[in-house]
Amino acid sequence: VDARFGDPQRPLLVSVRSGAAVSMPGMMDTVLNLGLNDRTVEGLARSTDDARFAYDSYRRFIQMYGDVVLGVDHYLFEDRLDEAKRQHGYGLDTELEIDDLRSLVQVYQEIIAAQHGAAFPQDVEEQLWGAIGAVFGSWMTPRAVTYRRLHNIDNLMGTAVTVQAMVFGNRGERSATGVAFTRDPSTGDKRYYGEFLVNAQGEDVVAGIRTPQPLTTAMKEATGGSLPAMEEVMPEAFAELVTVFDRLEAHYRDMQDIEFTVQDGRLWILQTRGGKRTTHAALKIAVDMADEGLIDRDQALARIEPASLDQLLHPTLDPDAPKKVIAKGLPASPGAVSGKVVFSADEAERKAAAGEAVLLVRLETSPEDIHGMHAAKGILTSRGGMTSHAAVVARGMGKPCVCGAAGLSIDYARARLTV
């Protein structure tokens, strides 16, 4: 409560987020944990009595700031992180210990000095204005421009930038972060839908680097997963979340896409927006909300884009046809599709332009892949869940998408997919 920005004893950390009038999931930049430097990280460690948490937040911040603000490729940081995990035989980021994290912070700063030609900024005011400038600048990145063109979003003047005090989902086993929808964005069914990760921050969920856990026990049973649901491991926070879902949906009179964090058992809502959905789901939600009295008949009709009705005519697999299943993943966006496998967005765009039907296969997609996702007939990823970038963008485009097919091994360098 008494934290101050840049205070070496009790530092206040902030997130810098975009806020355009129309939701553009994953297209705009965000910077988390801003306000950390070599002095304030020690203050955070002392004031929280948790040095591991402090240095975990610092290595996340350096990577994000390096990527978003300074233009250093994020894979350079990821490679060193994977190397550190391999050296110690760790499977997950959460297994890294304080000494590992201190070393990574040093290595990350060396990467920035080498790639950027200047040291990582220690002045928190400089950090803040750098991040604000980068978020404003991300409005005109190729991915954001492409997204607006594909979705006919025009006449917008730009984006707002929101500076928010940080809450932390990476404070241990009583902390978590997640993304949730107030209804199922694939089918439109009136059931809570979403995923969360214990001891993590928001980027971990949407980037699809760790396999997230389901929000509800019903969702866990439906997907046949073994990971415990939030409803089971954090029942108090989940009950509060359900109350918030109902309040927000009643207020906005539309299905909501909500980002939340639980810090030491306490729930915080970070943002809400109208959720991306398939046309099938949009129709069901509009009809159901009219029946529930949330909206009237005219509003329900106006919510369906006439051009999007084409999605309802997409082919599906014949349930009685013989199938040879080579791997299983999560049904992120429905439809049946076939085509040649490609491993990059550029190749997908190139081959599609030449008239070939292609399937974009990635470990996980990133906002830079938007043009290839648009060109492909379908999208397949080996990582990520139902609220990952690939899942959310594919649903908005009406593209069939399977996420988190963990049985697939994808080798970009050799352009090979093995099961």
Coordinates of C-alpha atoms in Angstrom, one line a residue:
V1 CA 0.0 0.0 0.0
D2 CA 2.8 2.4 0.9
A3 CA 4.9 1.4 -2.2
R4 CA 6.4 4.2 -4.3
F5 CA 7.5 4.1 -8.0
G6 CA 11.3 3.7 -8.0
D7 CA 11.6 3.5 -4.2
P8 CA 14.6 1.2 -3.5
Q9 CA 12.9 0.0 -0.3
R10 CA 9.3 -0.6 -1.3
P11 CA 9.0 -0.3 -5.0
L12 CA 5.7 0.1 -6.8
L13 CA 5.6 -1.9 -10.1
V14 CA 3.2 -1.1 -12.9
S15 CA 1.9 -2.7 -16.1
V16 CA 1.6 -0.6 -19.3
R17 CA -1.3 -1.8 -21.5
S18 CA -3.0 -0.7 -24.6
G19 CA -6.8 0.1 -24.8
A20 CA -8.2 0.6 -28.3
A21 CA -11.9 1.2 -28.7
V22 CA -12.2 -2.2 -30.5
S23 CA -10.7 -5.3 -29.1
M24 CA -7.6 -6.6 -31.0
P25 CA -6.4 -9.6 -29.0
G26 CA -2.7 -10.1 -29.0
M27 CA -2.0 -7.4 -31.6
M28 CA -1.0 -4.6 -29.2
D29 CA 2.0 -4.6 -26.9
T30 CA 2.0 -4.8 -23.1
V31 CA 4.9 -4.5 -20.6
L32 CA 4.6 -6.0 -17.1
N33 CA 6.6 -5.6 -13.9
L34 CA 7.9 -2.1 -14.9
G35 CA 9.8 -0.3 -12.3
L36 CA 12.4 -3.0 -11.5
N37 CA 16.1 -2.3 -11.7
D38 CA 19.2 -3.6 -9.9
R39 CA 18.3 -1.7 -6.7
T40 CA 14.5 -2.0 -6.6
V41 CA 14.6 -5.8 -7.2
E42 CA 16.5 -6.1 -3.9
G43 CA 13.9 -3.8 -2.2
L44 CA 11.1 -6.0 -3.6
A45 CA 12.8 -9.1 -2.4
R46 CA 13.1 -7.6 1.2
S47 CA 9.6 -6.1 1.3
T48 CA 7.9 -9.3 0.2
D49 CA 10.4 -11.6 2.0
D50 CA 10.6 -13.6 -1.3
A51 CA 13.8 -13.2 -3.3
R52 CA 12.7 -15.9 -5.8
F53 CA 9.6 -14.0 -6.7
A54 CA 11.5 -10.7 -7.1
Y55 CA 14.1 -12.1 -9.5
D56 CA 11.4 -14.1 -11.4
S57 CA 9.6 -10.8 -12.0
Y58 CA 12.8 -9.0 -12.9
R59 CA 13.9 -11.6 -15.6
R60 CA 10.3 -11.4 -17.0
F61 CA 10.5 -7.6 -17.1
I62 CA 13.9 -7.5 -18.8
Q63 CA 12.8 -10.0 -21.5
M64 CA 9.5 -8.1 -22.1
Y65 CA 11.1 -4.7 -22.2
G66 CA 13.9 -5.9 -24.4
D67 CA 11.5 -7.4 -26.9
V68 CA 8.7 -4.7 -26.9
V69 CA 10.6 -1.5 -26.3
L70 CA 14.2 -2.2 -27.4
G71 CA 13.5 -4.5 -30.3
V72 CA 15.6 -7.4 -29.1
D73 CA 14.2 -10.8 -30.5
H74 CA 12.4 -12.6 -27.7
Y75 CA 13.8 -16.0 -28.8
L76 CA 17.3 -14.9 -27.7
F77 CA 16.0 -14.8 -24.1
E78 CA 13.9 -18.0 -24.5
D79 CA 16.9 -19.9 -25.8
R80 CA 18.9 -19.0 -22.7
L81 CA 16.0 -19.8 -20.4
D82 CA 15.6 -23.3 -22.1
E83 CA 19.4 -23.8 -21.8
A84 CA 19.2 -23.0 -18.0
K85 CA 16.4 -25.5 -17.6
R86 CA 18.2 -28.2 -19.5
Q87 CA 21.4 -27.7 -17.5
H88 CA 19.5 -28.4 -14.3
G89 CA 17.0 -30.9 -15.6
Y90 CA 14.0 -28.7 -15.0
G91 CA 10.8 -29.2 -16.9
L92 CA 9.1 -25.9 -15.9
D93 CA 10.1 -22.3 -15.4
T94 CA 8.7 -22.5 -11.9
E95 CA 11.5 -25.0 -10.9
L96 CA 14.2 -22.3 -11.4
E97 CA 15.7 -21.4 -8.1
I98 CA 16.9 -18.0 -6.9
D99 CA 20.6 -18.5 -8.1
D100 CA 19.3 -19.6 -11.5
L101 CA 17.2 -16.5 -11.8
R102 CA 20.0 -14.1 -10.7
S103 CA 22.2 -15.6 -13.4
L104 CA 19.5 -15.3 -16.0
V105 CA 19.0 -11.6 -15.1
Q106 CA 22.7 -11.0 -15.7
V107 CA 22.7 -13.0 -19.0
Y108 CA 19.5 -11.1 -20.2
Q109 CA 21.2 -7.7 -19.5
E110 CA 24.3 -8.9 -21.5
I111 CA 22.0 -9.9 -24.4
I112 CA 20.4 -6.4 -24.4
A113 CA 23.8 -4.7 -24.2
A114 CA 25.1 -6.7 -27.2
Q115 CA 22.0 -6.5 -29.3
H116 CA 20.8 -3.0 -28.5
G117 CA 24.2 -1.4 -28.2
A118 CA 23.4 0.2 -24.8
A119 CA 22.8 -1.1 -21.3
F120 CA 19.3 -2.0 -20.0
P121 CA 17.9 1.3 -18.6
Q122 CA 18.0 1.5 -14.7
D123 CA 16.1 4.8 -14.6
V124 CA 12.4 3.9 -13.9
E125 CA 11.1 7.1 -15.5
E126 CA 13.0 6.3 -18.7
Q127 CA 11.6 2.7 -18.5
L128 CA 8.0 4.1 -18.2
W129 CA 8.2 6.6 -21.1
G130 CA 9.9 3.9 -23.2
A131 CA 7.1 1.5 -22.6
I132 CA 4.3 4.1 -23.2
G133 CA 6.0 5.0 -26.5
A134 CA 6.2 1.4 -27.5
V135 CA 2.6 0.7 -26.8
F136 CA 1.4 3.7 -28.8
G137 CA 3.9 2.7 -31.5
S138 CA 2.4 -0.9 -31.7
W139 CA -0.8 0.6 -33.2
M140 CA 1.0 0.8 -36.6
T141 CA 3.0 -2.5 -36.5
P142 CA 2.4 -4.7 -39.6
R143 CA 0.4 -7.2 -37.5
A144 CA -2.0 -4.6 -36.0
V145 CA -2.5 -3.0 -39.5
T146 CA -3.1 -6.4 -41.0
Y147 CA -5.6 -7.4 -38.2
R148 CA -7.6 -4.1 -38.7
R149 CA -7.7 -4.7 -42.5
L150 CA -8.8 -8.3 -42.1
H151 CA -11.6 -7.4 -39.6
N152 CA -12.7 -4.2 -41.4
I153 CA -11.8 -2.1 -38.4
D154 CA -11.2 1.5 -39.6
N155 CA -12.0 5.0 -38.6
L156 CA -10.2 4.5 -35.3
M157 CA -7.9 7.3 -34.2
G158 CA -5.5 5.0 -32.3
T159 CA -5.1 3.4 -28.9
A160 CA -5.1 4.6 -25.3
V161 CA -2.4 3.5 -22.9
T162 CA -3.3 2.4 -19.4
V163 CA -0.7 2.4 -16.6
Q164 CA -1.9 0.1 -13.8
A165 CA -0.4 -1.0 -10.5
M166 CA 0.8 -4.6 -10.8
V167 CA -0.7 -7.5 -9.0
F168 CA 1.2 -10.8 -9.1
G169 CA 0.1 -14.2 -10.1
N170 CA 3.7 -15.5 -9.7
R171 CA 3.8 -15.2 -5.9
G172 CA 3.6 -18.9 -5.2
E173 CA 1.0 -21.7 -5.0
R174 CA -1.8 -19.4 -3.7
S175 CA -1.4 -17.1 -6.7
A176 CA -2.5 -17.6 -10.3
T177 CA -3.5 -15.9 -13.5
G178 CA -6.1 -16.7 -16.1
V179 CA -8.4 -15.8 -19.0
A180 CA -12.1 -16.5 -18.9
F181 CA -15.2 -16.2 -21.0
T182 CA -18.6 -15.8 -19.5
R183 CA -20.0 -18.3 -22.1
D184 CA -18.4 -20.8 -24.4
P185 CA -16.9 -18.9 -27.3
S186 CA -16.9 -22.0 -29.6
T187 CA -20.5 -23.2 -29.1
G188 CA -22.2 -20.3 -27.3
D189 CA -23.4 -22.6 -24.5
K190 CA -24.1 -20.8 -21.2
R191 CA -21.2 -22.1 -19.2
Y192 CA -18.1 -20.5 -17.8
Y193 CA -15.1 -21.2 -20.0
G194 CA -11.5 -20.5 -19.5
E195 CA -8.0 -21.4 -18.2
F196 CA -5.6 -20.5 -15.5
L197 CA -2.1 -21.2 -14.4
V198 CA -0.8 -21.4 -10.8
N199 CA 2.3 -19.3 -10.0
A200 CA 2.3 -17.5 -13.3
Q201 CA 1.8 -14.2 -15.1
G202 CA -0.7 -13.4 -17.9
E203 CA 1.7 -13.8 -20.8
D204 CA 2.3 -17.4 -19.8
V205 CA -1.4 -18.3 -20.5
V206 CA -1.9 -16.4 -23.8
A207 CA 1.6 -17.4 -25.2
G208 CA 0.9 -21.0 -24.7
I209 CA 4.3 -21.8 -23.2
R210 CA 2.9 -23.8 -20.3
T211 CA -0.2 -26.0 -20.5
P212 CA -2.9 -24.2 -18.6
Q213 CA -5.5 -25.8 -16.3
P214 CA -9.3 -25.6 -16.8
L215 CA -11.4 -23.1 -14.9
T216 CA -14.2 -25.5 -14.0
T217 CA -14.6 -29.2 -13.2
A218 CA -17.1 -29.5 -16.0
M219 CA -14.5 -28.2 -18.5
K220 CA -11.9 -30.6 -17.1
E221 CA -14.3 -33.5 -17.6
A222 CA -15.3 -32.4 -21.1
T223 CA -11.6 -32.2 -22.3
G224 CA -10.6 -35.3 -20.5
G225 CA -7.8 -33.5 -18.7
S226 CA -6.0 -34.6 -15.6
L227 CA -4.9 -31.2 -14.3
P228 CA -7.1 -29.9 -11.4
A229 CA -9.6 -27.1 -12.1
M230 CA -9.5 -23.6 -10.4
E231 CA -12.9 -24.5 -9.0
E232 CA -11.1 -27.3 -7.0
V233 CA -7.8 -25.7 -6.0
M234 CA -9.0 -22.1 -5.4
P235 CA -12.7 -22.4 -4.5
E236 CA -13.0 -19.0 -2.8
A237 CA -11.4 -17.1 -5.6
F238 CA -13.5 -19.1 -8.1
A239 CA -16.8 -18.3 -6.3
E240 CA -15.9 -14.6 -6.3
L241 CA -15.0 -14.8 -10.0
V242 CA -18.4 -16.3 -10.9
T243 CA -20.1 -13.4 -9.1
V244 CA -18.0 -10.9 -11.2
F245 CA -18.8 -12.8 -14.4
D246 CA -22.6 -12.4 -13.9
R247 CA -22.2 -8.8 -12.9
L248 CA -20.1 -7.8 -15.9
E249 CA -22.3 -9.8 -18.4
A250 CA -25.4 -8.1 -17.1
H251 CA -23.8 -4.7 -17.2
Y252 CA -22.3 -5.0 -20.8
R253 CA -25.2 -7.2 -22.0
D254 CA -22.7 -9.3 -24.0
M255 CA -20.4 -12.3 -23.5
Q256 CA -17.2 -11.0 -21.8
D257 CA -13.5 -12.0 -22.2
I258 CA -11.9 -11.4 -18.8
E259 CA -8.3 -11.4 -17.6
F260 CA -7.8 -12.0 -13.9
T261 CA -5.0 -12.5 -11.4
V262 CA -5.1 -14.1 -7.9
Q263 CA -2.4 -12.8 -5.6
D264 CA -2.0 -14.7 -2.3
G265 CA -5.6 -15.9 -2.5
R266 CA -7.1 -12.4 -3.4
L267 CA -8.9 -12.0 -6.8
W268 CA -8.2 -9.0 -9.0
I269 CA -9.9 -8.3 -12.4
L270 CA -7.4 -6.8 -14.8
Q271 CA -9.7 -6.1 -17.8
T272 CA -12.8 -7.1 -19.6
R273 CA -14.0 -6.8 -23.2
G274 CA -16.5 -8.3 -25.6
G275 CA -15.3 -11.9 -26.3
K276 CA -14.3 -13.1 -29.8
R277 CA -16.6 -16.0 -30.8
T278 CA -17.5 -18.3 -33.7
T279 CA -20.6 -17.4 -35.8
H280 CA -22.3 -20.5 -34.4
A281 CA -21.6 -19.2 -30.8
A282 CA -22.7 -15.6 -31.8
L283 CA -26.0 -16.9 -33.0
K284 CA -26.7 -18.9 -29.9
I285 CA -25.6 -16.2 -27.6
A286 CA -27.7 -13.6 -29.3
V287 CA -30.8 -15.8 -29.2
D288 CA -30.2 -16.9 -25.6
M289 CA -29.7 -13.3 -24.4
A290 CA -32.9 -12.2 -26.1
D291 CA -34.7 -15.0 -24.4
E292 CA -33.1 -14.0 -21.1
G293 CA -34.3 -10.4 -21.5
L294 CA -30.7 -9.0 -21.5
I295 CA -31.2 -7.6 -25.1
D296 CA -34.2 -7.2 -27.4
R297 CA -34.8 -9.0 -30.7
D298 CA -33.5 -6.1 -32.9
Q299 CA -30.3 -6.0 -30.9
A300 CA -29.9 -9.7 -31.3
L301 CA -30.3 -9.5 -35.1
A302 CA -27.9 -6.5 -35.3
R303 CA -25.1 -8.5 -33.5
I304 CA -24.7 -11.0 -36.4
E305 CA -22.4 -10.0 -39.2
P306 CA -24.2 -11.1 -42.4
A307 CA -20.9 -12.1 -44.1
S308 CA -20.0 -14.3 -41.1
L309 CA -22.9 -16.6 -41.7
D310 CA -20.7 -18.3 -44.3
Q311 CA -19.0 -19.9 -41.3
L312 CA -22.1 -21.9 -40.5
L313 CA -21.7 -23.7 -43.9
H314 CA -18.2 -24.9 -43.2
P315 CA -17.7 -28.6 -43.7
T316 CA -17.4 -30.9 -40.7
L317 CA -16.1 -34.4 -40.4
D318 CA -18.5 -37.2 -40.9
P319 CA -18.9 -38.8 -37.5
D320 CA -19.3 -42.3 -39.1
A321 CA -16.3 -42.1 -41.4
P322 CA -13.3 -44.2 -40.5
K323 CA -10.4 -42.1 -39.1
K324 CA -6.8 -42.7 -38.5
V325 CA -6.0 -40.5 -35.5
I326 CA -2.3 -39.6 -35.2
A327 CA -2.5 -37.1 -32.3
K328 CA -5.1 -35.3 -30.2
G329 CA -5.3 -31.7 -29.1
L330 CA -7.9 -29.2 -27.9
P331 CA -10.9 -28.2 -30.1
A332 CA -10.2 -24.5 -30.1
S333 CA -12.2 -23.6 -33.2
P334 CA -14.6 -26.0 -35.1
G335 CA -14.5 -27.1 -38.7
A336 CA -13.0 -29.8 -41.0
V337 CA -10.1 -28.9 -43.3
S338 CA -7.2 -30.4 -45.2
G339 CA -4.1 -29.1 -46.9
K340 CA -0.3 -29.1 -47.1
V341 CA 1.6 -28.6 -43.9
V342 CA 3.6 -25.4 -43.7
F343 CA 5.7 -24.2 -40.7
S344 CA 5.8 -20.4 -41.2
A345 CA 3.3 -17.6 -41.7
D346 CA 5.3 -16.3 -44.7
E347 CA 5.2 -19.7 -46.4
A348 CA 1.5 -20.1 -45.7
E349 CA 0.8 -16.7 -47.3
R350 CA 3.1 -17.5 -50.3
K351 CA 1.6 -20.9 -51.1
A352 CA -2.0 -19.7 -50.5
A353 CA -1.4 -16.9 -53.0
A354 CA -0.3 -19.6 -55.5
G355 CA -3.7 -21.3 -55.0
E356 CA -2.6 -24.1 -52.6
A357 CA -4.6 -25.1 -49.6
V358 CA -2.3 -25.0 -46.5
L359 CA -2.4 -25.9 -42.8
L360 CA -0.2 -23.6 -40.6
V361 CA 1.5 -25.8 -38.0
R362 CA 3.4 -24.0 -35.2
L363 CA 4.7 -24.7 -31.7
E364 CA 2.5 -21.8 -30.8
T365 CA 1.4 -18.8 -32.8
S366 CA 2.4 -15.2 -32.1
P367 CA 0.8 -11.9 -33.2
E368 CA 3.4 -11.7 -36.0
D369 CA 1.8 -14.8 -37.6
I370 CA -1.5 -13.1 -38.3
H371 CA -1.1 -12.9 -42.1
G372 CA -0.2 -16.6 -42.3
M373 CA -3.2 -17.5 -40.1
H374 CA -5.5 -15.6 -42.5
A375 CA -4.0 -17.3 -45.5
A376 CA -4.1 -20.9 -44.1
K377 CA -7.2 -23.1 -44.2
G378 CA -6.6 -24.3 -40.6
I379 CA -4.2 -23.9 -37.7
L380 CA -2.5 -26.6 -35.6
T381 CA -0.3 -25.9 -32.5
S382 CA 1.6 -28.3 -30.2
R383 CA 1.4 -25.9 -27.2
G384 CA -1.2 -23.6 -25.7
G385 CA -4.8 -24.0 -24.6
M386 CA -8.3 -22.9 -25.4
T387 CA -7.5 -19.2 -24.6
S388 CA -4.1 -19.1 -26.3
H389 CA -3.4 -16.6 -29.1
A390 CA -4.0 -19.2 -31.8
A391 CA -7.3 -20.2 -30.3
V392 CA -8.7 -16.7 -29.8
V393 CA -7.6 -15.3 -33.2
A394 CA -8.7 -18.5 -35.1
R395 CA -12.2 -18.3 -33.6
G396 CA -12.5 -14.6 -34.6
M397 CA -11.5 -15.5 -38.2
G398 CA -13.8 -18.6 -38.3
K399 CA -10.7 -20.9 -39.0
P400 CA -10.6 -24.5 -37.8
C401 CA -8.0 -24.7 -35.1
V402 CA -6.6 -27.4 -32.9
C403 CA -4.3 -26.3 -30.0
G404 CA -2.0 -28.1 -27.6
A405 CA -1.5 -31.3 -29.6
A406 CA 1.4 -32.2 -27.2
G407 CA 2.1 -35.5 -29.1
L408 CA 3.5 -33.5 -32.0
S409 CA 7.2 -32.7 -32.3
I410 CA 7.8 -29.8 -34.7
D411 CA 11.3 -29.0 -36.0
Y412 CA 11.3 -25.6 -37.8
A413 CA 14.9 -25.9 -39.0
R414 CA 14.3 -29.2 -40.8
A415 CA 10.7 -28.4 -41.7
R416 CA 9.6 -31.7 -40.1
L417 CA 6.6 -32.8 -38.1
T418 CA 6.8 -36.1 -36.2
V419 CA 4.4 -37.9 -33.9

